[in-house]
mmCIF file of C-alpha atoms in Angstrom:
data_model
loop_
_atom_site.group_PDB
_atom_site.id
_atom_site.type_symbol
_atom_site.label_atom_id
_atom_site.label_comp_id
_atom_site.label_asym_id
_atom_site.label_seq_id
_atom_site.Cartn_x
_atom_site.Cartn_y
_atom_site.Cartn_z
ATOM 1 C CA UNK V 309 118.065 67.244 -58.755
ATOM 2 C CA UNK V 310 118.515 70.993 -59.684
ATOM 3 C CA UNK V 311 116.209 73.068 -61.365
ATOM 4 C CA UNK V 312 116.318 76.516 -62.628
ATOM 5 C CA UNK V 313 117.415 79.376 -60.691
ATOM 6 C CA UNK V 314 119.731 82.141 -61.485
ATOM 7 C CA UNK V 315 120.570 85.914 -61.279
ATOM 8 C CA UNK V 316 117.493 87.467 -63.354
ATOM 9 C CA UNK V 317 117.055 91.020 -61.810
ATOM 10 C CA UNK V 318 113.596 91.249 -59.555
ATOM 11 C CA UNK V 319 112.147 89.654 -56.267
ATOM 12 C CA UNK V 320 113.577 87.034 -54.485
ATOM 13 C CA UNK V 321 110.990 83.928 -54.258
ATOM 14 C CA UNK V 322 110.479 80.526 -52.863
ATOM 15 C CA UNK V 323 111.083 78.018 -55.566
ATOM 16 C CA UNK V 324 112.375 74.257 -53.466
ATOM 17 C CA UNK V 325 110.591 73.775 -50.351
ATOM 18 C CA UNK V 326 113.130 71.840 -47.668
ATOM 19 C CA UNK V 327 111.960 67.920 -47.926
ATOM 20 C CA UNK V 328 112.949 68.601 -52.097
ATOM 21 C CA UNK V 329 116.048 70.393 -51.236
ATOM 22 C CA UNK V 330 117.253 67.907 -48.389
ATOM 23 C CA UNK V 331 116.047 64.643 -50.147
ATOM 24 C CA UNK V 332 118.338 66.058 -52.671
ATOM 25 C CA UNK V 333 121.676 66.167 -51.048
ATOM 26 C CA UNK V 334 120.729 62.991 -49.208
ATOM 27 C CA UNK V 335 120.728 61.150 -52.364
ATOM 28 C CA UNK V 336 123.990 62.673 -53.302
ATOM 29 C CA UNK V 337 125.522 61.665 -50.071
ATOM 30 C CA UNK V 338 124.006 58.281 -49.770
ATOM 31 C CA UNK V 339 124.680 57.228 -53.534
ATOM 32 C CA UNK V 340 128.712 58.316 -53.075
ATOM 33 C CA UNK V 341 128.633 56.508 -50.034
ATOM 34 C CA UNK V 342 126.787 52.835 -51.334
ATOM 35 C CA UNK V 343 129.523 53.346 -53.992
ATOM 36 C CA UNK V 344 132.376 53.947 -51.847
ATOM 37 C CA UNK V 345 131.210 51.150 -49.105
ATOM 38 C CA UNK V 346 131.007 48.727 -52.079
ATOM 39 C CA UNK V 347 134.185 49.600 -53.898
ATOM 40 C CA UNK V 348 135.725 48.606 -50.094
ATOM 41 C CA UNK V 349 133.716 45.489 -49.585
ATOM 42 C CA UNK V 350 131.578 46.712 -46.709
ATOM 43 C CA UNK V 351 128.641 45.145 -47.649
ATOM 44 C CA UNK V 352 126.510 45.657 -45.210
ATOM 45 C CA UNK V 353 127.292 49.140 -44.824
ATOM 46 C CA UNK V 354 126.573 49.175 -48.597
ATOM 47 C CA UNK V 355 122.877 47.841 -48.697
ATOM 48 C CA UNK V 356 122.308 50.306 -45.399
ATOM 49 C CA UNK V 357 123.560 53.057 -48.260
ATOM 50 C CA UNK V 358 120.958 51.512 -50.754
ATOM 51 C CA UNK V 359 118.105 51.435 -48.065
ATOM 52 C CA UNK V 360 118.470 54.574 -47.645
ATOM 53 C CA UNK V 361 118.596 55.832 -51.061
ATOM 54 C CA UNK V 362 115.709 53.537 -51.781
ATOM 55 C CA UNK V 363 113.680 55.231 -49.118
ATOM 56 C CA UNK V 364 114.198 58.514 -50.639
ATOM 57 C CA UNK V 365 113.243 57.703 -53.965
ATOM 58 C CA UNK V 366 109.692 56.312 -52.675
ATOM 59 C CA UNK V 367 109.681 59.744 -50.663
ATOM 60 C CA UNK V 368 110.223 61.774 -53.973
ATOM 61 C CA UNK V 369 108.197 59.673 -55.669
ATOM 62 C CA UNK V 370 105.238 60.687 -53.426
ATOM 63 C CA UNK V 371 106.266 63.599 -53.380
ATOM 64 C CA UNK V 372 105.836 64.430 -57.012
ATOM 65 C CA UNK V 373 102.057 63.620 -56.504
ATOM 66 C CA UNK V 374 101.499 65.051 -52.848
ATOM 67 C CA UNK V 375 104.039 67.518 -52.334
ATOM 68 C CA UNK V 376 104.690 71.270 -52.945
ATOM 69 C CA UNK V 377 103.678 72.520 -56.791
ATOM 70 C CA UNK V 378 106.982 73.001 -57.508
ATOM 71 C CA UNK V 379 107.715 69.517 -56.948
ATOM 72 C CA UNK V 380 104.599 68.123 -58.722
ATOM 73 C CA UNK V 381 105.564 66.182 -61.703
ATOM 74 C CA UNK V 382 102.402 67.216 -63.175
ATOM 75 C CA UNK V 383 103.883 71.124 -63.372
ATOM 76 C CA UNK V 384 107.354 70.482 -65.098
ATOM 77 C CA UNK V 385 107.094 66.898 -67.271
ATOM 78 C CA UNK V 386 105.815 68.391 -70.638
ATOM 79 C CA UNK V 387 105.319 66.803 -73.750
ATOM 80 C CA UNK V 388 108.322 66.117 -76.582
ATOM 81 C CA UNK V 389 106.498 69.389 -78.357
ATOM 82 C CA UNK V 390 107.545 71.335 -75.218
ATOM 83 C CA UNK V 391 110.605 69.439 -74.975
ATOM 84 C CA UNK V 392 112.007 70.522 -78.070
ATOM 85 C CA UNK V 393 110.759 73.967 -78.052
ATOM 86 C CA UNK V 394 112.383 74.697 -74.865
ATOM 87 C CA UNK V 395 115.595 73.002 -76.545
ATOM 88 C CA UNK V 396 115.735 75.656 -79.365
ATOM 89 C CA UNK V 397 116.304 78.073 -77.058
ATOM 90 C CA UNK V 398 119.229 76.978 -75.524
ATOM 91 C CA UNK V 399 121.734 78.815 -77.398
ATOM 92 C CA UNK V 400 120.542 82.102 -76.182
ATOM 93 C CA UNK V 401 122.399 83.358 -73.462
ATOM 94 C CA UNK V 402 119.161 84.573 -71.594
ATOM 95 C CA UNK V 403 118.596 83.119 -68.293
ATOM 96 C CA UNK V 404 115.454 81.173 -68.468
ATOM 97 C CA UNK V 405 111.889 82.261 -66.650
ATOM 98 C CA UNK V 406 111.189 78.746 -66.068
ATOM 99 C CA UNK V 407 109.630 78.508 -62.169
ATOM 100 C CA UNK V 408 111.655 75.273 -61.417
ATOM 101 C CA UNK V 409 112.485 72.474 -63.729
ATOM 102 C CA UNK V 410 112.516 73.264 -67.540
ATOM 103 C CA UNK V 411 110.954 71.154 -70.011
ATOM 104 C CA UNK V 412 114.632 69.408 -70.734
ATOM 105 C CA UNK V 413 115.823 69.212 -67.400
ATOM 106 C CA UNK V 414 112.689 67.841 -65.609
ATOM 107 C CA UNK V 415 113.188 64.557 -67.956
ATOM 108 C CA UNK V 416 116.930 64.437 -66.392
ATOM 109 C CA UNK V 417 115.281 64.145 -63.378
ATOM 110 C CA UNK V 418 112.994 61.641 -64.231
ATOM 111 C CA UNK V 419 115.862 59.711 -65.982
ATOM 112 C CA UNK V 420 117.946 60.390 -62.664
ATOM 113 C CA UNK V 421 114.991 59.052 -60.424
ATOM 114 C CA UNK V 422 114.251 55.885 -62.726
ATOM 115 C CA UNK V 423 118.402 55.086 -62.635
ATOM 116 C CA UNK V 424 118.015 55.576 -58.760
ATOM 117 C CA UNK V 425 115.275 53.226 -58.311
ATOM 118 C CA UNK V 426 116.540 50.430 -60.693
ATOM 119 C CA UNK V 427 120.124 50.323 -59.160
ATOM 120 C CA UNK V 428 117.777 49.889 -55.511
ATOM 121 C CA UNK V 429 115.314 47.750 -56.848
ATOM 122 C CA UNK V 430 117.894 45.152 -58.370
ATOM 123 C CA UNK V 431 119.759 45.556 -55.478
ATOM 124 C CA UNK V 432 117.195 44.007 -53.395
ATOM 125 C CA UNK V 433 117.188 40.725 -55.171
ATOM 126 C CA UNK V 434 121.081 40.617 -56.274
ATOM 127 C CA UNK V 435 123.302 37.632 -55.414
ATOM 128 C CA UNK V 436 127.072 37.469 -55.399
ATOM 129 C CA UNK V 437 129.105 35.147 -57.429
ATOM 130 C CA UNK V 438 129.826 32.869 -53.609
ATOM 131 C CA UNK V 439 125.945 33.387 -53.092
ATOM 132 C CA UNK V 440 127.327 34.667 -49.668
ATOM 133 C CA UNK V 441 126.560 38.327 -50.241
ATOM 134 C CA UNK V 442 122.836 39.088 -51.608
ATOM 135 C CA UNK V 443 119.558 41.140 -51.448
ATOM 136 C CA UNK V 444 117.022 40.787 -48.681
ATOM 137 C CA UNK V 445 114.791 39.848 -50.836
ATOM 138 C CA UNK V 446 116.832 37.416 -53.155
ATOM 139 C CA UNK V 447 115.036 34.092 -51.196
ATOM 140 C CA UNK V 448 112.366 35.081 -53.803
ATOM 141 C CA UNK V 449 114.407 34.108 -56.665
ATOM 142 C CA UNK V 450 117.006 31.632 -57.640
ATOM 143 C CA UNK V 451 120.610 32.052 -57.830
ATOM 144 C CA UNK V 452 120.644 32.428 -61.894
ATOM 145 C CA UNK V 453 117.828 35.304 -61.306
ATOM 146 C CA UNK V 454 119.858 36.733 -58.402
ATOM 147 C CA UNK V 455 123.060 36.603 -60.890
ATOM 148 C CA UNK V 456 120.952 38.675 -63.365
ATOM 149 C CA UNK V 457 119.874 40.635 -60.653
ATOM 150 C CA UNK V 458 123.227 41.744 -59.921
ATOM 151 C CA UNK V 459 124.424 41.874 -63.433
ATOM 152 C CA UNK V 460 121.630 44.432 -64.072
ATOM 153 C CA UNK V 461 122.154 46.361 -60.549
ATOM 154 C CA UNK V 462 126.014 46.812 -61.723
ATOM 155 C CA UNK V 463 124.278 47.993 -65.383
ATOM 156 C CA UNK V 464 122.305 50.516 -63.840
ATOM 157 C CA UNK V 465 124.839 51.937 -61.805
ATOM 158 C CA UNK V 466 126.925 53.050 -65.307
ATOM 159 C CA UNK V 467 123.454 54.368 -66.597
ATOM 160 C CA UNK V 468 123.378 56.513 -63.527
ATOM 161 C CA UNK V 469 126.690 57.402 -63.524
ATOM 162 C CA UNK V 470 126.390 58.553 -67.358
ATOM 163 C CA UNK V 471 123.439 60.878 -65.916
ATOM 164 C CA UNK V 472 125.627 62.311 -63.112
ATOM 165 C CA UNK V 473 127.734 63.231 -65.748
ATOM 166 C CA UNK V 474 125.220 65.101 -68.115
ATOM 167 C CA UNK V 475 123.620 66.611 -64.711
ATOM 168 C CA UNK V 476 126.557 68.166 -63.891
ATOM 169 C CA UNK V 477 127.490 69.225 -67.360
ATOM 170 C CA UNK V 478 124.370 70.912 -67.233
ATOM 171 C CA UNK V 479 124.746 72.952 -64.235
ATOM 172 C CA UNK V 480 128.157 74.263 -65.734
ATOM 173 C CA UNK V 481 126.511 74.881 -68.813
ATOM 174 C CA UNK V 482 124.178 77.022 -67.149
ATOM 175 C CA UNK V 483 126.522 78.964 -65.087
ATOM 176 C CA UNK V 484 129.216 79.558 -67.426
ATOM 177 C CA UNK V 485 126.757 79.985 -70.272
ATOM 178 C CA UNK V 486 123.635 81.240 -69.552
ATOM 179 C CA UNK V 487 124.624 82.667 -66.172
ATOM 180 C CA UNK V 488 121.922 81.068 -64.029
ATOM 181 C CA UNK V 489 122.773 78.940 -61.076
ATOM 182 C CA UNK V 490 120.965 75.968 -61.198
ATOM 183 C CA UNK V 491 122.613 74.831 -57.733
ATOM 184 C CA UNK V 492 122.159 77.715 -55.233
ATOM 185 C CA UNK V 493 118.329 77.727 -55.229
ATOM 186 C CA UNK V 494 118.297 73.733 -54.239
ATOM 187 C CA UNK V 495 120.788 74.879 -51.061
ATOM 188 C CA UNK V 496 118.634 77.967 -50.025
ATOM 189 C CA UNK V 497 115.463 77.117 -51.828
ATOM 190 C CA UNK V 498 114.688 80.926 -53.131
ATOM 191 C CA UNK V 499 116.080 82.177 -56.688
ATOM 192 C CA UNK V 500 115.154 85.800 -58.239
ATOM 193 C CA UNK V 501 111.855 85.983 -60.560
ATOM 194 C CA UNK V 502 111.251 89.167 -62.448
ATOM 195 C CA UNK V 503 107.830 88.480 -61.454
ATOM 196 C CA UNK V 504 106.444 86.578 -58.472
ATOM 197 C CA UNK V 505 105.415 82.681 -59.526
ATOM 198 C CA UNK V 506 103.450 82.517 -56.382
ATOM 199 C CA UNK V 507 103.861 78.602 -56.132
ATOM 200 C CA UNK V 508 101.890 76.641 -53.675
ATOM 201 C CA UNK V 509 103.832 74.811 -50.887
ATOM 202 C CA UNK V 510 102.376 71.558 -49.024
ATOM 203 C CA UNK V 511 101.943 71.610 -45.383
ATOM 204 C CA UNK V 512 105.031 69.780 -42.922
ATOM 205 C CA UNK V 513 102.578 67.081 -42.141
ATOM 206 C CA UNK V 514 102.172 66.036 -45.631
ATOM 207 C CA UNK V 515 105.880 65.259 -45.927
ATOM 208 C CA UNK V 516 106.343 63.989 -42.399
ATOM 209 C CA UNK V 517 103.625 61.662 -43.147
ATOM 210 C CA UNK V 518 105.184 60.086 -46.158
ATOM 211 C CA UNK V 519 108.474 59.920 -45.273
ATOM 212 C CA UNK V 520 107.557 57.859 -42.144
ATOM 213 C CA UNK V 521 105.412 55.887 -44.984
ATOM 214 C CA UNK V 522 108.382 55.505 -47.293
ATOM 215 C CA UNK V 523 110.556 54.585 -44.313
ATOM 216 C CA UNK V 524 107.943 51.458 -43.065
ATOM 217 C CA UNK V 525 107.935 50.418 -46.481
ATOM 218 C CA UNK V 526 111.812 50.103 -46.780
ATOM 219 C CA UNK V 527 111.822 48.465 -43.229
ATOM 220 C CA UNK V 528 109.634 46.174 -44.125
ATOM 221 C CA UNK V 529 111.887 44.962 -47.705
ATOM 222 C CA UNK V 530 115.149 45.628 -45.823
ATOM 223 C CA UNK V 531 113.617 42.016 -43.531
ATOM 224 C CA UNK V 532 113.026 39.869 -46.368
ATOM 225 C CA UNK V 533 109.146 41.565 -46.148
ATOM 226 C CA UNK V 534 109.174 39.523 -42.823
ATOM 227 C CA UNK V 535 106.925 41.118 -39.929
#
C-alpha cells in the first residue's frame, strides 16, 4: 500500500524497509492471481492464491506492531481531527512532508488490509452451491453458514475492488496533481525529504521471525487446523 513519496528538493532517505515494500507487491500479485484462478475455475490454485495472501496480511499485521517505525500503525493512524486537517490541504499543489503514510491515506490502508483479510477469512469457511468446492475450515460450519460464507467472501471482494479503485485514483492524483510519486518509494524504498526523518528500521530477524510465524499459522488453517 503506497505512502508518500515524491520529488521535494533535499536528501534522499529511507522511508519502506524491504519486508513492507515486498509484502506489498506480493499482495498485488497474489490477489490478481486468486481472482484470475477463480474466474477460470482452478480452485485449488485459487485457495493456494488466498493462503498466500492470507499469510501476508497476518505478516503486515505484525508488522504494524513489531516492524520498522515507518510501518508502525501507531506513527501514521491519526485521529478524524488529523484526518480532516490533513484533508483541507489537499487542494494545494504542494507535495506533502508527510514521512510515509498521511493521515488520509494510512486509513486506505487500513480499509485495504481489513478488505484483504475478510475476503481470506470468509474464504476459509466458504462452500459452493454443489458443496463440492469449500474452505478448509468449512467442517466447522454447516452448509447454510458456508453459503453465507461465500456470499460474504464474493461481497468483500467488490469492497476491495472499490478500494483498488480509490488507491489507484489516489496515486494519479498525486502524480498528476501534486507531483509526488506515491509509487516509486514502495519499489526502491527511499524518497527525497527536505530534511532527514531519521526513521527507525527493525532488525532482519524480527521479520524473518514473523513471517515464518505467519506462515505456521496459515499451514496450520490451510489443514482444517489438523496437526
Amino acid at each position: 500500500m503506497a505512502g508518500s513519496g515524491g520529488d521535494t528538493p533535499g536528501l534522499r532517505a529511507r522511508l519502506w524497509d524491504a519486508p513492507v515494500r515486498i509484502g506489498h507487491w506480493l499482495i498485488v500479485l497474489l490477489a490478481a492471481a486468486a481472482w484470475f484462478t477463480a474466474e477460470i475455475g482452478r480452485m485449488e490454485l485459487h485457495r493456494r492464491c488466498g493462503y498466500g495472501v492470507l499469510g501476508l496480511v497476518l505478516f503486515r499485521l505484525y508488522w504494524g506492531f513489531a516492524g520498522s517505525e515507518s510501518a508502525r500503525f501507531a506513527s501514521f493512524l491519526k485521529g478524524p481531527r488529523a484526518v480532516a486537517a490533513y484533508a483541507r490541504t489537499l487542494g494545494r499543489r504542494a507535495p506533502s512532508e508527510t514521512a510515509g503514510h498521511n493521515p488520509l491515506g494510512a486509513w486506505s490502508v487500513a480499509a485495504l488490509l481489513a478488505a484483504l483479510a475478510a475476503e481470506a477469512g470468509f474464504g476459509l469457511f466458504a462452500v459452493d452451491v454443489d458443496g463440492i468446492e469449500s474452505g478448509p475450515l468449512s467442517r466447522f460450519v454447516d452448509f447454510d453458514a458456508g453459503r453465507r460464507a461465500a456470499a460474504l467472501h464474493a461481497l468483500a471482494f467488490t469492497a476491495l475492488q472499490a478500494l483498488v479503485v480509490l488507491h489507484l485514483a489516489a496515486a494519479v492524483f498525486y502524480l498528476a496533481y501534486k507531483r509526488q510519486d506515491l509509487i516509486g518509494p514502495m519499489i526502491t524504498g527511499r524518497r527525497r525529504f527536505a530534511v532527514d526523518p531519521d526513521l527507525k528500521f527493525a532488525p532482519a530477524w524480527r521479520a524473518a521471525a514473523g513471517a515464518l510465524a505467519a506462515a505456521a499459522l496459515v499451514w496450520f488453517v490451510a489443514r482444517g487446523l489438523r496437526m
